[in-house]
Structure formats: C-alpha cells, structure tokens
PDB file of C-alpha atoms in Angstrom:
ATOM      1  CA  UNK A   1      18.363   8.665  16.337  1.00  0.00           C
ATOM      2  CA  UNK A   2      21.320   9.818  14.122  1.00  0.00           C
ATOM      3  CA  UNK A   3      21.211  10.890  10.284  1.00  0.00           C
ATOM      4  CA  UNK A   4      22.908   8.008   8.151  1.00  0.00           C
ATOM      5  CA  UNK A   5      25.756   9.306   7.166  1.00  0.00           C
ATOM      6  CA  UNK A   6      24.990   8.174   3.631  1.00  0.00           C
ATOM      7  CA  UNK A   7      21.905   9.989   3.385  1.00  0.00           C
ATOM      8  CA  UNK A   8      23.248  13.238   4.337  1.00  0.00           C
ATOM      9  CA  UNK A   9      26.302  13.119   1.724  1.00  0.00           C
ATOM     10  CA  UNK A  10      23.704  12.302  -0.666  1.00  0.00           C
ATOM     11  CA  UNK A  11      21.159  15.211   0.271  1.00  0.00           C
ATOM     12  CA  UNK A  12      23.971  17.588   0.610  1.00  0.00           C
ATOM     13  CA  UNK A  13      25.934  16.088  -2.794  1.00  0.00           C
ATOM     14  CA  UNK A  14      22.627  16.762  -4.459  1.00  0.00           C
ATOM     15  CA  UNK A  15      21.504  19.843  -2.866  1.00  0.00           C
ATOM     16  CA  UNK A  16      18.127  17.901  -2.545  1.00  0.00           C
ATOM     17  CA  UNK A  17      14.781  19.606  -2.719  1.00  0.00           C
ATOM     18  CA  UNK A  18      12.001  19.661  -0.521  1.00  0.00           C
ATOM     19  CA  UNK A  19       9.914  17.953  -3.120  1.00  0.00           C
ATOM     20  CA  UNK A  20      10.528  16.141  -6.025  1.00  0.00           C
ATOM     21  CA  UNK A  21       9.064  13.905  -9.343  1.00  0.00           C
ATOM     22  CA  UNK A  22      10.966  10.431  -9.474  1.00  0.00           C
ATOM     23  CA  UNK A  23      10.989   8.477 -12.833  1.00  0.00           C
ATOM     24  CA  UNK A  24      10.387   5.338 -10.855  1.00  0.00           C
ATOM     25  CA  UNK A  25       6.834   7.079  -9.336  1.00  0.00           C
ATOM     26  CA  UNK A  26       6.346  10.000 -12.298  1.00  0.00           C
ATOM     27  CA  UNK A  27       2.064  10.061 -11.137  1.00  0.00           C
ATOM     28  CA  UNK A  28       2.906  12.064  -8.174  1.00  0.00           C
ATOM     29  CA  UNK A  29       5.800  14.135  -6.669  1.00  0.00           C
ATOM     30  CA  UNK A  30       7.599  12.841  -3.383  1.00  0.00           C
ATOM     31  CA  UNK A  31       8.397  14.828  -0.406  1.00  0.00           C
ATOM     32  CA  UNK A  32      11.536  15.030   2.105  1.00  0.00           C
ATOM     33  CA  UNK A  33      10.621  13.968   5.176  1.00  0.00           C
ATOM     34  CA  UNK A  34      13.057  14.173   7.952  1.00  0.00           C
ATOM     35  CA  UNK A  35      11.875  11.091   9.127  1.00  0.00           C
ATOM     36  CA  UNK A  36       9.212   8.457   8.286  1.00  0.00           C
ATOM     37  CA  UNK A  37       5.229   9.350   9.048  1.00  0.00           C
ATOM     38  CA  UNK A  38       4.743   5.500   9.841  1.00  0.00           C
ATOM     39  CA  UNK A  39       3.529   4.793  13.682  1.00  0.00           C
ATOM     40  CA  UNK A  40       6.771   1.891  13.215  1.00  0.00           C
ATOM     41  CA  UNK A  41       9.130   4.967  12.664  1.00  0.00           C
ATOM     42  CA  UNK A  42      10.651   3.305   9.313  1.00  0.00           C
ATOM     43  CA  UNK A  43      10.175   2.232   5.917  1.00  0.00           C
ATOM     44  CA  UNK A  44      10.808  -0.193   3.262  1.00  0.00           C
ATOM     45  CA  UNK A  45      12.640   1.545   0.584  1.00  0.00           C
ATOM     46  CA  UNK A  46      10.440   0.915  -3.027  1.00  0.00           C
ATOM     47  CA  UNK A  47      13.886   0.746  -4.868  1.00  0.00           C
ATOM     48  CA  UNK A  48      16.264  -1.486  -2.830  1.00  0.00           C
ATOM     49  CA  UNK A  49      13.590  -3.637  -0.702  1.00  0.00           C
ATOM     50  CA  UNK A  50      15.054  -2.635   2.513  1.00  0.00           C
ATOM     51  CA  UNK A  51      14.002  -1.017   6.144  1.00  0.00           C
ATOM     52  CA  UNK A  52      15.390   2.531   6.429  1.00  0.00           C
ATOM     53  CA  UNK A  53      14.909   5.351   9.138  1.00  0.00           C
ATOM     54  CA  UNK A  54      15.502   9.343   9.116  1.00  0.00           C
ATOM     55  CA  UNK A  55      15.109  10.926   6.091  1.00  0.00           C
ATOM     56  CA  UNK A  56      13.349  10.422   2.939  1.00  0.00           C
ATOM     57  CA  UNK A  57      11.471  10.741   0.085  1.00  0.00           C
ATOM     58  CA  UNK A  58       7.665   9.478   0.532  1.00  0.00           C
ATOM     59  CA  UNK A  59       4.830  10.025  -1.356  1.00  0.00           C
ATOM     60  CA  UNK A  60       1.416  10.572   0.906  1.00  0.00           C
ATOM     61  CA  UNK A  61      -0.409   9.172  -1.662  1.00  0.00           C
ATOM     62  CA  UNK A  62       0.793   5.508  -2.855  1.00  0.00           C
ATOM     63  CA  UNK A  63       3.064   4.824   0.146  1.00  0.00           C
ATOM     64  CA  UNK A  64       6.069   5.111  -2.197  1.00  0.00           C
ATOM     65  CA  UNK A  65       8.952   5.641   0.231  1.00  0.00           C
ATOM     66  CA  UNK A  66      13.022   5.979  -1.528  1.00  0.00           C
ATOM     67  CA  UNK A  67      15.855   6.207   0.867  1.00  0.00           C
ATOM     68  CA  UNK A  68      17.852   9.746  -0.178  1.00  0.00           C
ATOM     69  CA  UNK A  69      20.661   7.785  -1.178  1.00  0.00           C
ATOM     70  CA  UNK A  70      18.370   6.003  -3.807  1.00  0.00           C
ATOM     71  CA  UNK A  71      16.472   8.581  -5.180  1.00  0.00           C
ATOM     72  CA  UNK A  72      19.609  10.062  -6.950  1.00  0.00           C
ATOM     73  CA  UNK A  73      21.874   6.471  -7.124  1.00  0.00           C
ATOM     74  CA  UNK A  74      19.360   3.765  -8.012  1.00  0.00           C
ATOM     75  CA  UNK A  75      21.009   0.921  -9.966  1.00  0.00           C
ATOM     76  CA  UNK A  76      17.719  -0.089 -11.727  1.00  0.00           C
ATOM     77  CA  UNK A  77      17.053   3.292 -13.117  1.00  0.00           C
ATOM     78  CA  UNK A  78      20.644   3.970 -13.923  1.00  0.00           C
ATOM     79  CA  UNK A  79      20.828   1.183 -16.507  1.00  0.00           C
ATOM     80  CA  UNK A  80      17.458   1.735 -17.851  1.00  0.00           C
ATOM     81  CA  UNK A  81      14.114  -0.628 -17.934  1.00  0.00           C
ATOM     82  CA  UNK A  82      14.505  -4.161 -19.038  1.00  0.00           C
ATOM     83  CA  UNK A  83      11.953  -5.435 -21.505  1.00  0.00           C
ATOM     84  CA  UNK A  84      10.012  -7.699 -20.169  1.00  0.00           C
ATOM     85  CA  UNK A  85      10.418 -11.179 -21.740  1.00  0.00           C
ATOM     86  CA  UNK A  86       7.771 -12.263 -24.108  1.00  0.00           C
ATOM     87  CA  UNK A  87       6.851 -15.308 -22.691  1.00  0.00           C
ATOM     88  CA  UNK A  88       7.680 -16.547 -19.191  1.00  0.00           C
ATOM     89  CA  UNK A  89       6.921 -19.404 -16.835  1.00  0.00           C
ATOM     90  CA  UNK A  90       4.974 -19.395 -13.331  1.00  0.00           C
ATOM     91  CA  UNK A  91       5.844 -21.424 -10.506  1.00  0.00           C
ATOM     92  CA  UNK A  92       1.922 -20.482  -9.454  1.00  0.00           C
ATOM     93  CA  UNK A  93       0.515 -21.730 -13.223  1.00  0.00           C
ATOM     94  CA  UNK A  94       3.012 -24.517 -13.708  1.00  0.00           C
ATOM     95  CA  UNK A  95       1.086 -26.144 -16.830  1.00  0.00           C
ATOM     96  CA  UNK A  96       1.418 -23.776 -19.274  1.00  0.00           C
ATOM     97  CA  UNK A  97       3.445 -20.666 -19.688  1.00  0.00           C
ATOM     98  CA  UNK A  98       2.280 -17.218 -19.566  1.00  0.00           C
ATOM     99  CA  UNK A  99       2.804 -14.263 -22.507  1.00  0.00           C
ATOM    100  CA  UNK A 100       3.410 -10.971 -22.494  1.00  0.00           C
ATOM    101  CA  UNK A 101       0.596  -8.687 -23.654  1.00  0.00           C
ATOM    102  CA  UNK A 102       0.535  -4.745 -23.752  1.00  0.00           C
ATOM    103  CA  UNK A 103      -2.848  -4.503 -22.813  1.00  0.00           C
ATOM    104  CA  UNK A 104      -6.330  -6.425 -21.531  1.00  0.00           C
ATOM    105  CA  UNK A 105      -7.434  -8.487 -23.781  1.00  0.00           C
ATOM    106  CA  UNK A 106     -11.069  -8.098 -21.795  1.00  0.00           C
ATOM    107  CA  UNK A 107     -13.751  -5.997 -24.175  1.00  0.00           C
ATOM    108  CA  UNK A 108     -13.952  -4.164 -21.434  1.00  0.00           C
ATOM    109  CA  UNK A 109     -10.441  -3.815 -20.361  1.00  0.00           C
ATOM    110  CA  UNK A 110     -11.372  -5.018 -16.484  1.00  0.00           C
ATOM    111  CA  UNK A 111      -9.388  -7.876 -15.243  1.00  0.00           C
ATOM    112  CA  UNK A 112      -7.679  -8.595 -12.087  1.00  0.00           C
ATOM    113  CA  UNK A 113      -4.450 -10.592 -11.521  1.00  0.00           C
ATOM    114  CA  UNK A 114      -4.487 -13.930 -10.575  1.00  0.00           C
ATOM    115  CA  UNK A 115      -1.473 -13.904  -8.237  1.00  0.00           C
ATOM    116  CA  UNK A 116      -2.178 -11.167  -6.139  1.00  0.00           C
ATOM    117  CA  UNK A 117      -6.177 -10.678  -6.483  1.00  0.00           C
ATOM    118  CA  UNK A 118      -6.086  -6.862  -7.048  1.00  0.00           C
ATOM    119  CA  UNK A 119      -7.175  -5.155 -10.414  1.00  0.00           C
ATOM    120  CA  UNK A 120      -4.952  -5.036 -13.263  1.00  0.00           C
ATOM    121  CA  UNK A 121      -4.697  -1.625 -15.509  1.00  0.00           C
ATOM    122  CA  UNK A 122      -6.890  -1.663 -18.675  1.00  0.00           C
ATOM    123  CA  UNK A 123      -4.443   0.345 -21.089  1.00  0.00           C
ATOM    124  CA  UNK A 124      -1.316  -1.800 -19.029  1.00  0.00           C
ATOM    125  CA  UNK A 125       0.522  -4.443 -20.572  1.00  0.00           C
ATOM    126  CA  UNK A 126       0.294  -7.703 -18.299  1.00  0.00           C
ATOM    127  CA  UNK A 127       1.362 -11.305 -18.681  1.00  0.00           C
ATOM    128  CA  UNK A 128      -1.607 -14.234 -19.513  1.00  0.00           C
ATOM    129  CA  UNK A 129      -2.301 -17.800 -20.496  1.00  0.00           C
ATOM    130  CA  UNK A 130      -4.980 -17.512 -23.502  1.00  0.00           C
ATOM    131  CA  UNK A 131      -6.134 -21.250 -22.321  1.00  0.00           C
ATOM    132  CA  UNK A 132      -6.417 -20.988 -18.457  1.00  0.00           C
ATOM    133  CA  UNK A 133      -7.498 -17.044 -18.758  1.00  0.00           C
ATOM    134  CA  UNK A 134      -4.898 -16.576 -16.122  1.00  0.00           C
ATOM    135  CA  UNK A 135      -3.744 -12.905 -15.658  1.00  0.00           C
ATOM    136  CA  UNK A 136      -1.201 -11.426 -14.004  1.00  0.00           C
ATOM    137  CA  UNK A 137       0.679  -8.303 -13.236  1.00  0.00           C
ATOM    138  CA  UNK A 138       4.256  -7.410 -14.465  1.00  0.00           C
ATOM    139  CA  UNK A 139       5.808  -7.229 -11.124  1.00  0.00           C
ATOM    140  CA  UNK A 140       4.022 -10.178  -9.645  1.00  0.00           C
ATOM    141  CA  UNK A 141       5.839 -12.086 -11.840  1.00  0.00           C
ATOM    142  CA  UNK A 142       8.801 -10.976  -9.501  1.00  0.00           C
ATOM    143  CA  UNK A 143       7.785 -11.019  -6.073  1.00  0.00           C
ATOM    144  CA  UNK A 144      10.640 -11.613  -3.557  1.00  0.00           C
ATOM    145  CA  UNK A 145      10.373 -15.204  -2.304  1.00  0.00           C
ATOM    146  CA  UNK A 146      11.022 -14.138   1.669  1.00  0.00           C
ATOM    147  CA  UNK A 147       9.940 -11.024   3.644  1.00  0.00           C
ATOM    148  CA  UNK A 148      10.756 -10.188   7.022  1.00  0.00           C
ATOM    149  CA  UNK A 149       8.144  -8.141   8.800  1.00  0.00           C
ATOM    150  CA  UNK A 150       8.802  -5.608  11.518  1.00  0.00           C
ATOM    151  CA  UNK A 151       5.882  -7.131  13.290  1.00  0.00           C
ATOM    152  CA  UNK A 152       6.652 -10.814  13.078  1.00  0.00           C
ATOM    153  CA  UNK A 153       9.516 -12.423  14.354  1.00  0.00           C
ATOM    154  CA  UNK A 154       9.741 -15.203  11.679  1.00  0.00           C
ATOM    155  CA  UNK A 155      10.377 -14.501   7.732  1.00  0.00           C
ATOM    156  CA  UNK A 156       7.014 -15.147   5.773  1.00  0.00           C
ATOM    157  CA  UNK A 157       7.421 -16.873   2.643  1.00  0.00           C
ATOM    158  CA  UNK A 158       5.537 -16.798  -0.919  1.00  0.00           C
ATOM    159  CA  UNK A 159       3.281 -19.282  -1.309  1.00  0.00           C
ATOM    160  CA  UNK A 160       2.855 -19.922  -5.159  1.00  0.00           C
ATOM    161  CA  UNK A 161       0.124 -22.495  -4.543  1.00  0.00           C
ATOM    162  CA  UNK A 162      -2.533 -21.453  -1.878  1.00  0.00           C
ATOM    163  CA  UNK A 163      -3.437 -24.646   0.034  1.00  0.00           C
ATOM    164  CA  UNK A 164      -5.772 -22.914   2.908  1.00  0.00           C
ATOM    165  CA  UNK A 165      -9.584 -22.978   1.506  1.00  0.00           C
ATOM    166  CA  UNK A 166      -9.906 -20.014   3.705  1.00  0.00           C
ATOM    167  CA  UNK A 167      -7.522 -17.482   5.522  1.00  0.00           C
ATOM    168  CA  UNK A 168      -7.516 -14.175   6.915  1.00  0.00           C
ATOM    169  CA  UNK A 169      -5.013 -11.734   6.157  1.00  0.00           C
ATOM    170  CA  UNK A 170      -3.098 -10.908   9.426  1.00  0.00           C
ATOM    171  CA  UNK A 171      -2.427  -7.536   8.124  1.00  0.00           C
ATOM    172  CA  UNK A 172      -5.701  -5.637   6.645  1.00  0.00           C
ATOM    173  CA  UNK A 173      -8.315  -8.390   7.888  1.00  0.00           C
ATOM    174  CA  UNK A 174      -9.730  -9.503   4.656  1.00  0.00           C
ATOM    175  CA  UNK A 175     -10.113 -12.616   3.216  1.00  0.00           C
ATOM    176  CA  UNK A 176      -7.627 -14.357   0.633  1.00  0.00           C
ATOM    177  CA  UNK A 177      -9.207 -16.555  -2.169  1.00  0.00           C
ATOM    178  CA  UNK A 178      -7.370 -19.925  -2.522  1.00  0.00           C
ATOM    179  CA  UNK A 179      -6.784 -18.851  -6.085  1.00  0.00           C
ATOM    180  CA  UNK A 180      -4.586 -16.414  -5.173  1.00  0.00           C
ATOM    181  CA  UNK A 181      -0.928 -16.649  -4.040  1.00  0.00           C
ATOM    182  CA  UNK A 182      -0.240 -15.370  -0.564  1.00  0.00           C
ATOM    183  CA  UNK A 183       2.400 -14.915   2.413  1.00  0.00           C
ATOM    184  CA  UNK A 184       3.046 -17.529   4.914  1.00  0.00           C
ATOM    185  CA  UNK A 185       5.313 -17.991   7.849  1.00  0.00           C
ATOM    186  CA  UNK A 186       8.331 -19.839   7.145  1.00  0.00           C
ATOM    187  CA  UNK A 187       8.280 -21.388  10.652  1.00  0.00           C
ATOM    188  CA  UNK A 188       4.925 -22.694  10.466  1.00  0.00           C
ATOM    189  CA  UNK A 189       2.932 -19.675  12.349  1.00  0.00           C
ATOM    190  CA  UNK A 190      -0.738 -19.540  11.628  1.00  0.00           C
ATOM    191  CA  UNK A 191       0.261 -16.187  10.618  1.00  0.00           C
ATOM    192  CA  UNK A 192      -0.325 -14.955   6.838  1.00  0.00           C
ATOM    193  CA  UNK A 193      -1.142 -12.461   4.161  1.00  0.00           C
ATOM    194  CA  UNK A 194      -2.356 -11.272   0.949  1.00  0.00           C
ATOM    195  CA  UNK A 195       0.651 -10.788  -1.953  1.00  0.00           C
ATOM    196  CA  UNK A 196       0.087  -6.642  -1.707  1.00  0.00           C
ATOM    197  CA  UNK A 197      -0.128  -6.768   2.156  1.00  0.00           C
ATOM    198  CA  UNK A 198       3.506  -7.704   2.609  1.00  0.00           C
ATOM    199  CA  UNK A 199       4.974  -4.658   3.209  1.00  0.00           C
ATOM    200  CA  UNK A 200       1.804  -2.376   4.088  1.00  0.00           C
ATOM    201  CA  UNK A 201       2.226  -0.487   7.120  1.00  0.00           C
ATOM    202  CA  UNK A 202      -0.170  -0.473   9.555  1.00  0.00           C
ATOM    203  CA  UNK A 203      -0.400   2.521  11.487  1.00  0.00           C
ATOM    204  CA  UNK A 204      -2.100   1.734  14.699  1.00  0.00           C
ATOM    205  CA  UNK A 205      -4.166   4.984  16.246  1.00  0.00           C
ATOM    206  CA  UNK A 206      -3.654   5.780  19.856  1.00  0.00           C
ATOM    207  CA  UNK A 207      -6.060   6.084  22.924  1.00  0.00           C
ATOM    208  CA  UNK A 208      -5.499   9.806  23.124  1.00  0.00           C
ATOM    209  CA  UNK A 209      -6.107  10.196  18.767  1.00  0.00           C
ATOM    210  CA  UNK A 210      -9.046   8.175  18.973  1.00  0.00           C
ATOM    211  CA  UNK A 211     -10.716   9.969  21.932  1.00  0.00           C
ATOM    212  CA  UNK A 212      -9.377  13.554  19.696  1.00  0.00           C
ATOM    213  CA  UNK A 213     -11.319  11.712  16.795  1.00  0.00           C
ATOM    214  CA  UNK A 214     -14.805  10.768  19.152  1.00  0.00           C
ATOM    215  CA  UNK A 215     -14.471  14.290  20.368  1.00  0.00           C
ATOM    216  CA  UNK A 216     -14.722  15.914  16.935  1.00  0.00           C
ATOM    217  CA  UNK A 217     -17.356  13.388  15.696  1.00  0.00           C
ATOM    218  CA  UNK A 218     -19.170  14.145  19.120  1.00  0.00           C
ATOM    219  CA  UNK A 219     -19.203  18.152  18.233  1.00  0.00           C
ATOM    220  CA  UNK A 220     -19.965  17.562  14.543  1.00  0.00           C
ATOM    221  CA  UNK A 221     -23.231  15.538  15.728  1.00  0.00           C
ATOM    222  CA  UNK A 222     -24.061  18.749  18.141  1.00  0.00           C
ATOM    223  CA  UNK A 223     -23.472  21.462  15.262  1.00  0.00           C
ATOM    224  CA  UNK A 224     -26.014  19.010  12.954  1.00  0.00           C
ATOM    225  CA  UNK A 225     -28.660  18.738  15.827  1.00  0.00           C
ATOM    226  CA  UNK A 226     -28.632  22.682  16.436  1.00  0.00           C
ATOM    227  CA  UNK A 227     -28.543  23.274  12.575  1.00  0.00           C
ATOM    228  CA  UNK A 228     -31.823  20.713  11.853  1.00  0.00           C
ATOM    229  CA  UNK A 229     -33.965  22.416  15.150  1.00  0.00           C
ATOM    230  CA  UNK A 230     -32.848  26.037  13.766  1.00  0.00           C
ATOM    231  CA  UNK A 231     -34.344  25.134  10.560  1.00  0.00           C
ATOM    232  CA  UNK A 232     -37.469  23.657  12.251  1.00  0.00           C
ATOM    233  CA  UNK A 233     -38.194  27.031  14.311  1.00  0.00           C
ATOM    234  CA  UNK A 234     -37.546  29.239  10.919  1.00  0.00           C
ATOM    235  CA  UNK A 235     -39.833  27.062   9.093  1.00  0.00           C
ATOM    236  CA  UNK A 236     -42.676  26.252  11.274  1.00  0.00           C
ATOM    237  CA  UNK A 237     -42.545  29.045  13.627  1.00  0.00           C
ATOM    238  CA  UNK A 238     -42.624  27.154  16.483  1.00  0.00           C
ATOM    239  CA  UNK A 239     -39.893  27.618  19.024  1.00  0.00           C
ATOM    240  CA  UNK A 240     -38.482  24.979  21.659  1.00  0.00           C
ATOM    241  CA  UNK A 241     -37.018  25.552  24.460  1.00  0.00           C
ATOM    242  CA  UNK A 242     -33.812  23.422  23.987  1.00  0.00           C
ATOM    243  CA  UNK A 243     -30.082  24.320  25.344  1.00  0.00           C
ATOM    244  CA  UNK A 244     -26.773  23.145  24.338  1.00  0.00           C
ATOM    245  CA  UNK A 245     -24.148  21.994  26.935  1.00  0.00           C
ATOM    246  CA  UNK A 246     -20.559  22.706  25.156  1.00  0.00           C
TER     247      UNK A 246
END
C-alpha cells in the first residue's frame, strides 16, 4: 500500500517524533506507527471520524488512533474547546431537558450514563435531569447519527429510543439494556450494537496465534506440575519416579 501523500508532507513538515503527548489524549503519549496494529489494517481517526491506513499516531492503551495529518492540523483543537451549553435537549429524554453539571451529584460520585450504559467520571462534569435522574456523558450528547462499519455492508444508525427488550451486541457479545441507546442497521439487519461499540475494533486471533497461545499455556501447566512434585519430594522425602516428555 502507498504512504498518503498528505501524511508524509505532514510528518516531514513537522519533523514528527516517534512518540508524542496530544492535547486531545494528554493521559497517555501516542506512538508512530507505520501502519495500523488492527487485524482490519486501518483505523478510525479520533479527530475527523474517518477510516485511514499507513501511518499514525495510536495510543496502545485507549485505542486513540490520529491520522499524521491531524495530529498537527486539527480544526477542533486549533480554535479551542467550546463550552458546553448549560442546558440542552435529548432526542433520547424528550420530556424534559438536561443541564450541565461539573461533577456527580451522587454522594458517592458513581453514576453511569444513561445513553451509552458505561460509567461516568466522579470529579467529570456531565449533563442530567434532576427529575428523571437521567445522566449522561458530554460527548454522548453528540454521537454521530450514522456509522459505517468495515464489517457490515449497511450504515447502522443511532437509535435514541431502544425498542428491543433484549439484544445482543454484534460486536463484543454483551447484552444492551432497553434503557440505553444503541446502533441499528439502517436497512433493517438484525444486526446491532452498544453506543461505545461502534467503532471498536475487533481483532480476530488466528489458527496459528491461538495454537502459539495453547502451546505456551500447555508448557506453563508442565513447569507448575514439575514445580508442585519438586516441592513434594523436598518436603516429604519421598521420591517418584515421574518423567517429563518436552
């Protein structure tokens, strides 16, 4: 595959190290990669929304991938945060509207979000509705309306009201609570899932990694079974007669 153009007048413009902190992901530093570590071979760029290949910045840790180009040109950043609007409303909690807080108003500080299911920060600032006790994240306030997956042929779109009692995410497996907004094909595929599993790769291991992976377990097993009857004949005095085939 061929270097985009763009990225390599960028990471040549910029001189760009091999690692680097981003003020859109300060908790942890992001490496270069000369291409993504995805089984899919690409990404989905955390500032601009869309699929890249080649290089990038990724970080290991929270799956926080930046094409080169927008780790030093990123609109967003350039003209500085927006404050968030004090009080907004929800196509998911159409009745009343929901304010902005800057932190849990929960004793102690545990809450999870409403749209997307997943824990919210304690010392975070979040949006709620004081008479529903409906939480929810800043940027599920946000979310994109339609996603195309690499994986799916169809666009899935947002579902702001959940109407399936029960549903199985198509991407990690779990279950998604009907109180909880999710992703749906827009062509009417029993095929959905949960708000945060949108864009999650899913890195699929191969018959020769996962017969690597049995092998290791397999010797670990062998190295604990010779390590508990060594014990036994120090401690008792007793000795077996036992071999190991390697």
């Amino acid at each position: 595959m061929n270097p985009d153009p763009v990225n390599l007048y960028f990471l040549f413009q910029h001189n760009a190290p091999r690692s680097m902190t981003h003020p859109a992901h300060p908790d942890h530093p992001l490496s270069l990669f000369p291409s993504p570590t995805y089984s899919s071979g690409s990404f989905v760029c955390s500032s601009c929304d869309q699929i890249g290949s080649g290089l990038c910045f990724c970080c290991s840790i929270c799956e926080f991938d930046l094409h080169i180009r927008c780790a030093y040109h990123d609109p967003k950043l350039k003209s500085g945060p927006t404050p968030p609007l004090k009080q907004i409303q929800l196509k998911s909690h159409p009745n009343h509207p929901v304010h902005h807080i800057p932190r849990s108003p929960y004793p102690s500080g545990q809450c999870s979000c409403d749209v997307c299911g997943t824990n919210c920060d304690p010392d975070g600032p979040l949006y709620r509705c004081d008479v529903c006790d409906y939480d929810v994240h800043l940027e599920c306030t946000d979310l994109a309306e339609t996603v195309q997956r690499e994986d799916h042929e169809h666009t899935v779109s947002l579902l702001h009201v959940n109407p399936f009692e029960e549903f199985r995410c198509d991407v990690c497996r779990g279950g998604i609570a009907q109180k909880h907004c999710m992703y749906y094909c827009s062509s009417g595929c029993d095929y959905g899932m949960h708000v945060k599993c949108v864009t999650a790769k899913v890195a699929v291991m191969s018959d020769m990694a996962f017969q690597v992976e049995m092998l290791k377990l397999q010797n670990k097993m062998k190295l604990s079974q010779m390590a508990y009857d060594t014990h036994l004949m120090t401690t008792s005095g007793f000795y077996r007669n036992h071999y190991y085939r390697y």
